[in-house]
mmCIF file of C-alpha atoms in Angstrom:
data_model
loop_
_atom_site.group_PDB
_atom_site.id
_atom_site.type_symbol
_atom_site.label_atom_id
_atom_site.label_comp_id
_atom_site.label_asym_id
_atom_site.label_seq_id
_atom_site.Cartn_x
_atom_site.Cartn_y
_atom_site.Cartn_z
ATOM 1 C CA ASP A 1411 -30.029 -84.527 -63.016
ATOM 2 C CA VAL A 1412 -30.926 -85.232 -59.455
ATOM 3 C CA LYS A 1413 -33.127 -87.245 -59.334
ATOM 4 C CA VAL A 1414 -35.975 -88.510 -55.915
ATOM 5 C CA THR A 1415 -38.267 -91.357 -57.037
ATOM 6 C CA GLN A 1416 -40.890 -92.344 -54.170
ATOM 7 C CA SER A 1417 -41.750 -95.974 -54.576
ATOM 8 C CA SER A 1418 -46.207 -96.154 -55.569
ATOM 9 C CA ARG A 1419 -48.037 -93.223 -57.128
ATOM 10 C CA TYR A 1420 -50.848 -94.662 -55.991
ATOM 11 C CA LEU A 1421 -52.008 -96.632 -53.168
ATOM 12 C CA VAL A 1422 -55.020 -97.621 -51.833
ATOM 13 C CA LYS A 1423 -54.774 -98.318 -47.205
ATOM 14 C CA ARG A 1424 -57.630 -99.460 -45.080
ATOM 15 C CA THR A 1425 -58.193 -97.057 -42.146
ATOM 16 C CA GLY A 1426 -56.489 -98.652 -39.236
ATOM 17 C CA GLU A 1427 -53.370 -99.861 -41.453
ATOM 18 C CA LYS A 1428 -49.380 -99.045 -41.005
ATOM 19 C CA VAL A 1429 -49.028 -97.668 -45.299
ATOM 20 C CA PHE A 1430 -45.421 -96.964 -45.548
ATOM 21 C CA LEU A 1431 -44.604 -94.929 -47.995
ATOM 22 C CA GLU A 1432 -40.817 -95.355 -49.503
ATOM 23 C CA CYS A 1433 -38.533 -92.558 -50.910
ATOM 24 C CA VAL A 1434 -34.763 -92.051 -52.453
ATOM 25 C CA GLN A 1435 -32.631 -89.245 -54.235
ATOM 26 C CA ASP A 1436 -29.172 -90.637 -55.308
ATOM 27 C CA MET A 1437 -27.242 -86.391 -55.179
ATOM 28 C CA ASP A 1438 -26.047 -87.402 -52.001
ATOM 29 C CA HIS A 1439 -28.164 -83.896 -50.503
ATOM 30 C CA GLU A 1440 -28.332 -83.974 -46.766
ATOM 31 C CA ASN A 1441 -31.744 -82.959 -46.868
ATOM 32 C CA MET A 1442 -34.657 -84.643 -47.414
ATOM 33 C CA PHE A 1443 -38.349 -83.839 -46.494
ATOM 34 C CA TRP A 1444 -41.736 -84.580 -46.751
ATOM 35 C CA TYR A 1445 -44.849 -82.790 -47.251
ATOM 36 C CA ARG A 1446 -48.709 -83.029 -47.673
ATOM 37 C CA GLN A 1447 -50.597 -81.262 -50.271
ATOM 38 C CA ASP A 1448 -54.470 -80.571 -50.259
ATOM 39 C CA PRO A 1449 -56.760 -79.146 -52.673
ATOM 40 C CA GLY A 1450 -56.962 -75.055 -51.545
ATOM 41 C CA LEU A 1451 -53.802 -75.296 -48.184
ATOM 42 C CA GLY A 1452 -50.707 -75.928 -50.667
ATOM 43 C CA LEU A 1453 -48.003 -78.175 -49.517
ATOM 44 C CA ARG A 1454 -47.670 -78.372 -45.589
ATOM 45 C CA LEU A 1455 -44.627 -80.313 -44.087
ATOM 46 C CA ILE A 1456 -44.866 -82.546 -42.538
ATOM 47 C CA TYR A 1457 -41.315 -84.084 -41.010
ATOM 48 C CA PHE A 1458 -37.960 -83.061 -42.047
ATOM 49 C CA SER A 1459 -34.316 -83.933 -41.981
ATOM 50 C CA TYR A 1460 -30.781 -83.091 -41.754
ATOM 51 C CA ASP A 1461 -28.233 -86.706 -42.175
ATOM 52 C CA VAL A 1462 -29.213 -89.808 -41.173
ATOM 53 C CA LYS A 1463 -31.073 -91.252 -38.020
ATOM 54 C CA MET A 1464 -31.883 -87.065 -37.668
ATOM 55 C CA LYS A 1465 -35.332 -86.216 -37.712
ATOM 56 C CA GLU A 1466 -37.120 -82.819 -36.814
ATOM 57 C CA LYS A 1467 -41.243 -82.471 -37.402
ATOM 58 C CA GLY A 1468 -42.634 -80.315 -39.297
ATOM 59 C CA ASP A 1469 -45.892 -77.738 -39.462
ATOM 60 C CA ILE A 1470 -48.183 -80.925 -39.186
ATOM 61 C CA PRO A 1471 -46.270 -84.216 -37.591
ATOM 62 C CA GLU A 1472 -48.982 -85.652 -35.413
ATOM 63 C CA GLY A 1473 -50.064 -88.971 -37.226
ATOM 64 C CA TYR A 1474 -46.904 -90.075 -38.823
ATOM 65 C CA SER A 1475 -43.312 -90.066 -38.209
ATOM 66 C CA VAL A 1476 -40.601 -91.528 -39.739
ATOM 67 C CA SER A 1477 -36.927 -92.684 -40.605
ATOM 68 C CA ARG A 1478 -33.924 -92.076 -42.174
ATOM 69 C CA GLU A 1479 -31.842 -95.379 -41.705
ATOM 70 C CA LYS A 1480 -29.526 -94.578 -44.867
ATOM 71 C CA LYS A 1481 -28.467 -91.158 -46.535
ATOM 72 C CA GLU A 1482 -30.608 -91.770 -49.747
ATOM 73 C CA ARG A 1483 -33.780 -93.319 -48.521
ATOM 74 C CA PHE A 1484 -36.214 -91.097 -46.186
ATOM 75 C CA SER A 1485 -38.967 -93.276 -45.099
ATOM 76 C CA LEU A 1486 -42.531 -92.271 -43.347
ATOM 77 C CA ILE A 1487 -44.708 -94.287 -41.937
ATOM 78 C CA LEU A 1488 -48.417 -94.020 -40.846
ATOM 79 C CA GLU A 1489 -48.668 -95.386 -37.737
ATOM 80 C CA SER A 1490 -53.090 -96.350 -37.807
ATOM 81 C CA ALA A 1491 -54.228 -94.903 -41.620
ATOM 82 C CA SER A 1492 -57.546 -92.618 -40.981
ATOM 83 C CA THR A 1493 -59.483 -91.037 -44.605
ATOM 84 C CA ASN A 1494 -58.585 -87.896 -43.377
ATOM 85 C CA GLN A 1495 -54.893 -89.058 -44.109
ATOM 86 C CA THR A 1496 -56.258 -89.427 -47.657
ATOM 87 C CA SER A 1497 -54.210 -86.946 -50.017
ATOM 88 C CA MET A 1498 -50.442 -86.220 -51.844
ATOM 89 C CA TYR A 1499 -48.098 -87.210 -50.908
ATOM 90 C CA LEU A 1500 -44.708 -85.460 -51.590
ATOM 91 C CA CYS A 1501 -40.238 -86.237 -51.067
ATOM 92 C CA ALA A 1502 -37.538 -83.334 -51.647
ATOM 93 C CA SER A 1503 -34.382 -83.814 -51.204
ATOM 94 C CA SER A 1504 -31.614 -80.869 -51.217
ATOM 95 C CA GLY A 1505 -28.387 -80.014 -50.382
ATOM 96 C CA GLU A 1506 -27.090 -76.798 -49.830
ATOM 97 C CA ARG A 1507 -29.566 -74.104 -47.534
ATOM 98 C CA ASN A 1508 -29.321 -72.441 -50.729
ATOM 99 C CA GLN A 1509 -29.817 -74.538 -53.051
ATOM 100 C CA PRO A 1510 -33.469 -75.679 -54.398
ATOM 101 C CA GLN A 1511 -35.153 -79.120 -53.564
ATOM 102 C CA HIS A 1512 -36.255 -81.476 -55.629
ATOM 103 C CA PHE A 1513 -39.163 -83.645 -55.875
ATOM 104 C CA GLY A 1514 -40.258 -86.130 -55.967
ATOM 105 C CA ASP A 1515 -43.599 -87.407 -58.128
ATOM 106 C CA GLY A 1516 -45.666 -88.022 -55.799
ATOM 107 C CA THR A 1517 -47.837 -91.104 -53.830
ATOM 108 C CA ARG A 1518 -51.702 -90.446 -54.245
ATOM 109 C CA LEU A 1519 -52.727 -92.270 -50.894
ATOM 110 C CA SER A 1520 -56.078 -92.958 -50.401
ATOM 111 C CA ILE A 1521 -57.679 -93.985 -46.646
ATOM 112 C CA LEU A 1522 -60.291 -96.192 -47.252
ATOM 113 C CA GLU B 952 -42.314 -66.373 -39.404
ATOM 114 C CA ASP B 953 -41.602 -66.552 -42.908
ATOM 115 C CA GLN B 954 -44.649 -65.947 -44.691
ATOM 116 C CA VAL B 955 -44.734 -65.560 -49.028
ATOM 117 C CA THR B 956 -48.082 -64.439 -51.056
ATOM 118 C CA GLN B 957 -48.747 -65.317 -53.761
ATOM 119 C CA SER B 958 -51.237 -63.957 -56.268
ATOM 120 C CA PRO B 959 -53.275 -64.257 -57.845
ATOM 121 C CA GLU B 960 -54.277 -67.446 -57.282
ATOM 122 C CA ALA B 961 -55.812 -68.652 -60.061
ATOM 123 C CA LEU B 962 -55.472 -66.589 -63.698
ATOM 124 C CA ARG B 963 -56.470 -67.363 -67.757
ATOM 125 C CA LEU B 964 -54.633 -66.543 -70.344
ATOM 126 C CA GLN B 965 -55.043 -66.317 -74.325
ATOM 127 C CA GLU B 966 -52.635 -68.211 -75.951
ATOM 128 C CA GLY B 967 -49.980 -64.876 -76.659
ATOM 129 C CA GLU B 968 -51.267 -62.641 -73.960
ATOM 130 C CA SER B 969 -48.230 -61.687 -71.619
ATOM 131 C CA SER B 970 -48.369 -61.501 -68.310
ATOM 132 C CA SER B 971 -46.844 -61.563 -64.826
ATOM 133 C CA LEU B 972 -47.569 -64.154 -61.323
ATOM 134 C CA ASN B 973 -46.658 -62.428 -58.623
ATOM 135 C CA CYS B 974 -45.103 -63.623 -55.320
ATOM 136 C CA SER B 975 -45.133 -61.370 -52.696
ATOM 137 C CA TYR B 976 -42.728 -62.068 -49.062
ATOM 138 C CA THR B 977 -40.813 -61.208 -45.837
ATOM 139 C CA VAL B 978 -38.417 -63.573 -44.257
ATOM 140 C CA SER B 979 -35.657 -62.702 -42.233
ATOM 141 C CA GLY B 980 -32.454 -63.158 -44.029
ATOM 142 C CA LEU B 981 -33.281 -64.471 -47.435
ATOM 143 C CA ARG B 982 -30.788 -66.877 -48.518
ATOM 144 C CA GLY B 983 -32.508 -67.949 -51.569
ATOM 145 C CA LEU B 984 -36.334 -67.111 -53.556
ATOM 146 C CA PHE B 985 -37.777 -70.343 -56.183
ATOM 147 C CA TRP B 986 -39.873 -70.785 -58.365
ATOM 148 C CA TYR B 987 -41.580 -74.438 -59.361
ATOM 149 C CA ARG B 988 -44.001 -75.203 -61.826
ATOM 150 C CA GLN B 989 -46.136 -77.990 -61.109
ATOM 151 C CA ASP B 990 -48.412 -79.666 -63.402
ATOM 152 C CA PRO B 991 -51.748 -82.188 -63.055
ATOM 153 C CA GLY B 992 -50.785 -85.130 -60.733
ATOM 154 C CA LYS B 993 -47.292 -84.373 -60.516
ATOM 155 C CA GLY B 994 -44.649 -83.228 -58.236
ATOM 156 C CA PRO B 995 -43.348 -79.354 -58.438
ATOM 157 C CA GLU B 996 -41.130 -78.734 -61.174
ATOM 158 C CA PHE B 997 -37.856 -76.235 -59.920
ATOM 159 C CA LEU B 998 -37.113 -73.135 -63.224
ATOM 160 C CA PHE B 999 -35.855 -70.443 -61.225
ATOM 161 C CA THR B 1000 -33.206 -69.216 -58.112
ATOM 162 C CA LEU B 1001 -33.210 -65.343 -57.233
ATOM 163 C CA TYR B 1002 -30.464 -64.434 -55.068
ATOM 164 C CA SER B 1003 -30.432 -61.209 -54.506
ATOM 165 C CA ALA B 1004 -32.723 -57.834 -55.582
ATOM 166 C CA GLY B 1005 -32.013 -56.936 -59.122
ATOM 167 C CA GLU B 1006 -31.681 -60.066 -60.017
ATOM 168 C CA GLU B 1007 -33.257 -62.004 -63.618
ATOM 169 C CA LYS B 1008 -33.734 -65.254 -64.523
ATOM 170 C CA GLU B 1009 -35.319 -66.313 -68.417
ATOM 171 C CA LYS B 1010 -35.914 -69.471 -69.743
ATOM 172 C CA GLU B 1011 -38.107 -69.294 -73.323
ATOM 173 C CA ARG B 1012 -41.597 -67.206 -71.788
ATOM 174 C CA LEU B 1013 -40.521 -67.398 -68.247
ATOM 175 C CA LYS B 1014 -38.263 -64.247 -66.553
ATOM 176 C CA ALA B 1015 -37.958 -64.090 -63.196
ATOM 177 C CA THR B 1016 -36.865 -61.204 -61.580
ATOM 178 C CA LEU B 1017 -36.674 -59.710 -57.837
ATOM 179 C CA THR B 1018 -36.727 -56.442 -55.178
ATOM 180 C CA LYS B 1019 -36.550 -57.094 -51.643
ATOM 181 C CA LYS B 1020 -40.370 -57.013 -51.006
ATOM 182 C CA GLU B 1021 -41.088 -59.489 -54.141
ATOM 183 C CA SER B 1022 -40.785 -61.454 -57.107
ATOM 184 C CA PHE B 1023 -42.832 -61.615 -60.219
ATOM 185 C CA LEU B 1024 -42.744 -64.135 -62.972
ATOM 186 C CA HIS B 1025 -43.595 -62.906 -66.541
ATOM 187 C CA ILE B 1026 -44.118 -64.591 -68.837
ATOM 188 C CA THR B 1027 -44.237 -62.867 -72.411
ATOM 189 C CA ALA B 1028 -46.763 -64.631 -75.473
ATOM 190 C CA PRO B 1029 -47.881 -68.173 -73.768
ATOM 191 C CA LYS B 1030 -48.949 -71.658 -74.529
ATOM 192 C CA PRO B 1031 -51.018 -73.491 -73.932
ATOM 193 C CA GLU B 1032 -48.044 -75.771 -72.673
ATOM 194 C CA ASP B 1033 -47.062 -73.594 -70.099
ATOM 195 C CA SER B 1034 -49.923 -73.870 -68.027
ATOM 196 C CA ALA B 1035 -49.806 -75.296 -65.084
ATOM 197 C CA THR B 1036 -49.197 -74.425 -61.125
ATOM 198 C CA TYR B 1037 -46.316 -71.999 -60.361
ATOM 199 C CA LEU B 1038 -45.374 -71.791 -56.652
ATOM 200 C CA CYS B 1039 -42.998 -69.506 -55.522
ATOM 201 C CA ALA B 1040 -40.732 -69.884 -51.487
ATOM 202 C CA VAL B 1041 -38.460 -67.981 -50.079
ATOM 203 C CA GLN B 1042 -34.973 -69.529 -47.502
ATOM 204 C CA GLY B 1043 -35.201 -67.691 -44.620
ATOM 205 C CA SER B 1044 -34.379 -70.637 -41.563
ATOM 206 C CA TYR B 1045 -33.742 -73.767 -42.374
ATOM 207 C CA ILE B 1046 -36.864 -74.693 -43.695
ATOM 208 C CA PRO B 1047 -38.250 -72.971 -47.221
ATOM 209 C CA THR B 1048 -41.675 -71.934 -46.986
ATOM 210 C CA PHE B 1049 -43.621 -71.552 -50.033
ATOM 211 C CA GLY B 1050 -47.038 -70.111 -50.990
ATOM 212 C CA ARG B 1051 -49.778 -71.473 -52.082
ATOM 213 C CA GLY B 1052 -49.826 -71.010 -55.659
ATOM 214 C CA THR B 1053 -50.995 -69.184 -59.325
ATOM 215 C CA SER B 1054 -53.071 -71.540 -61.068
ATOM 216 C CA LEU B 1055 -52.284 -71.026 -65.168
ATOM 217 C CA ILE B 1056 -54.750 -71.649 -67.704
ATOM 218 C CA VAL B 1057 -53.252 -70.245 -71.213
ATOM 219 C CA HIS B 1058 -55.928 -70.762 -73.644
ATOM 220 C CA PRO B 1059 -55.550 -71.898 -77.210
#
């Protein structure tokens, strides 16, 4: 089975801090994604990557950056955390373009 | 632009009361339609992939069907443990497009 592991289930940070969310997948998938999920808004794509060191902006990249130095690892960075970035963050990976995504269990991030 | 609309937003059923969830979509060149189940506080869990109109997939009490414009997730004789949010996504362009989901509650 595909396993996508997110480093933290719950995280509390302060406004202005630099925050790192880590995601690791074990299926040698090319594609990796970061979403945030808020009540009533569904899944919104922040960034995705289709190869090592490659990244593409999603629908809401402002205030975020990403890093993919190794194929199995995709990191989301909040450069200067703000309260409106309090959310559930979900990482996913996929293989071929017509294959489903596999999700981690999410990180519930609170910015105080 | 690919679009996915799921209905209803919320559905309450009694245990054993069968029903269907709808996923309407517009996509340029469908490469796959995916159904996921999401439990509170967890990530979506993959259920089915459908690739072409007329295709059907089944798993326990769930059956997914596909036409050129919509997909249905039929739930037969649901149990309380089927309570979850069900998400539909389409893969046309490189990035999958998700619907906002249907929240299903099954009462014992």
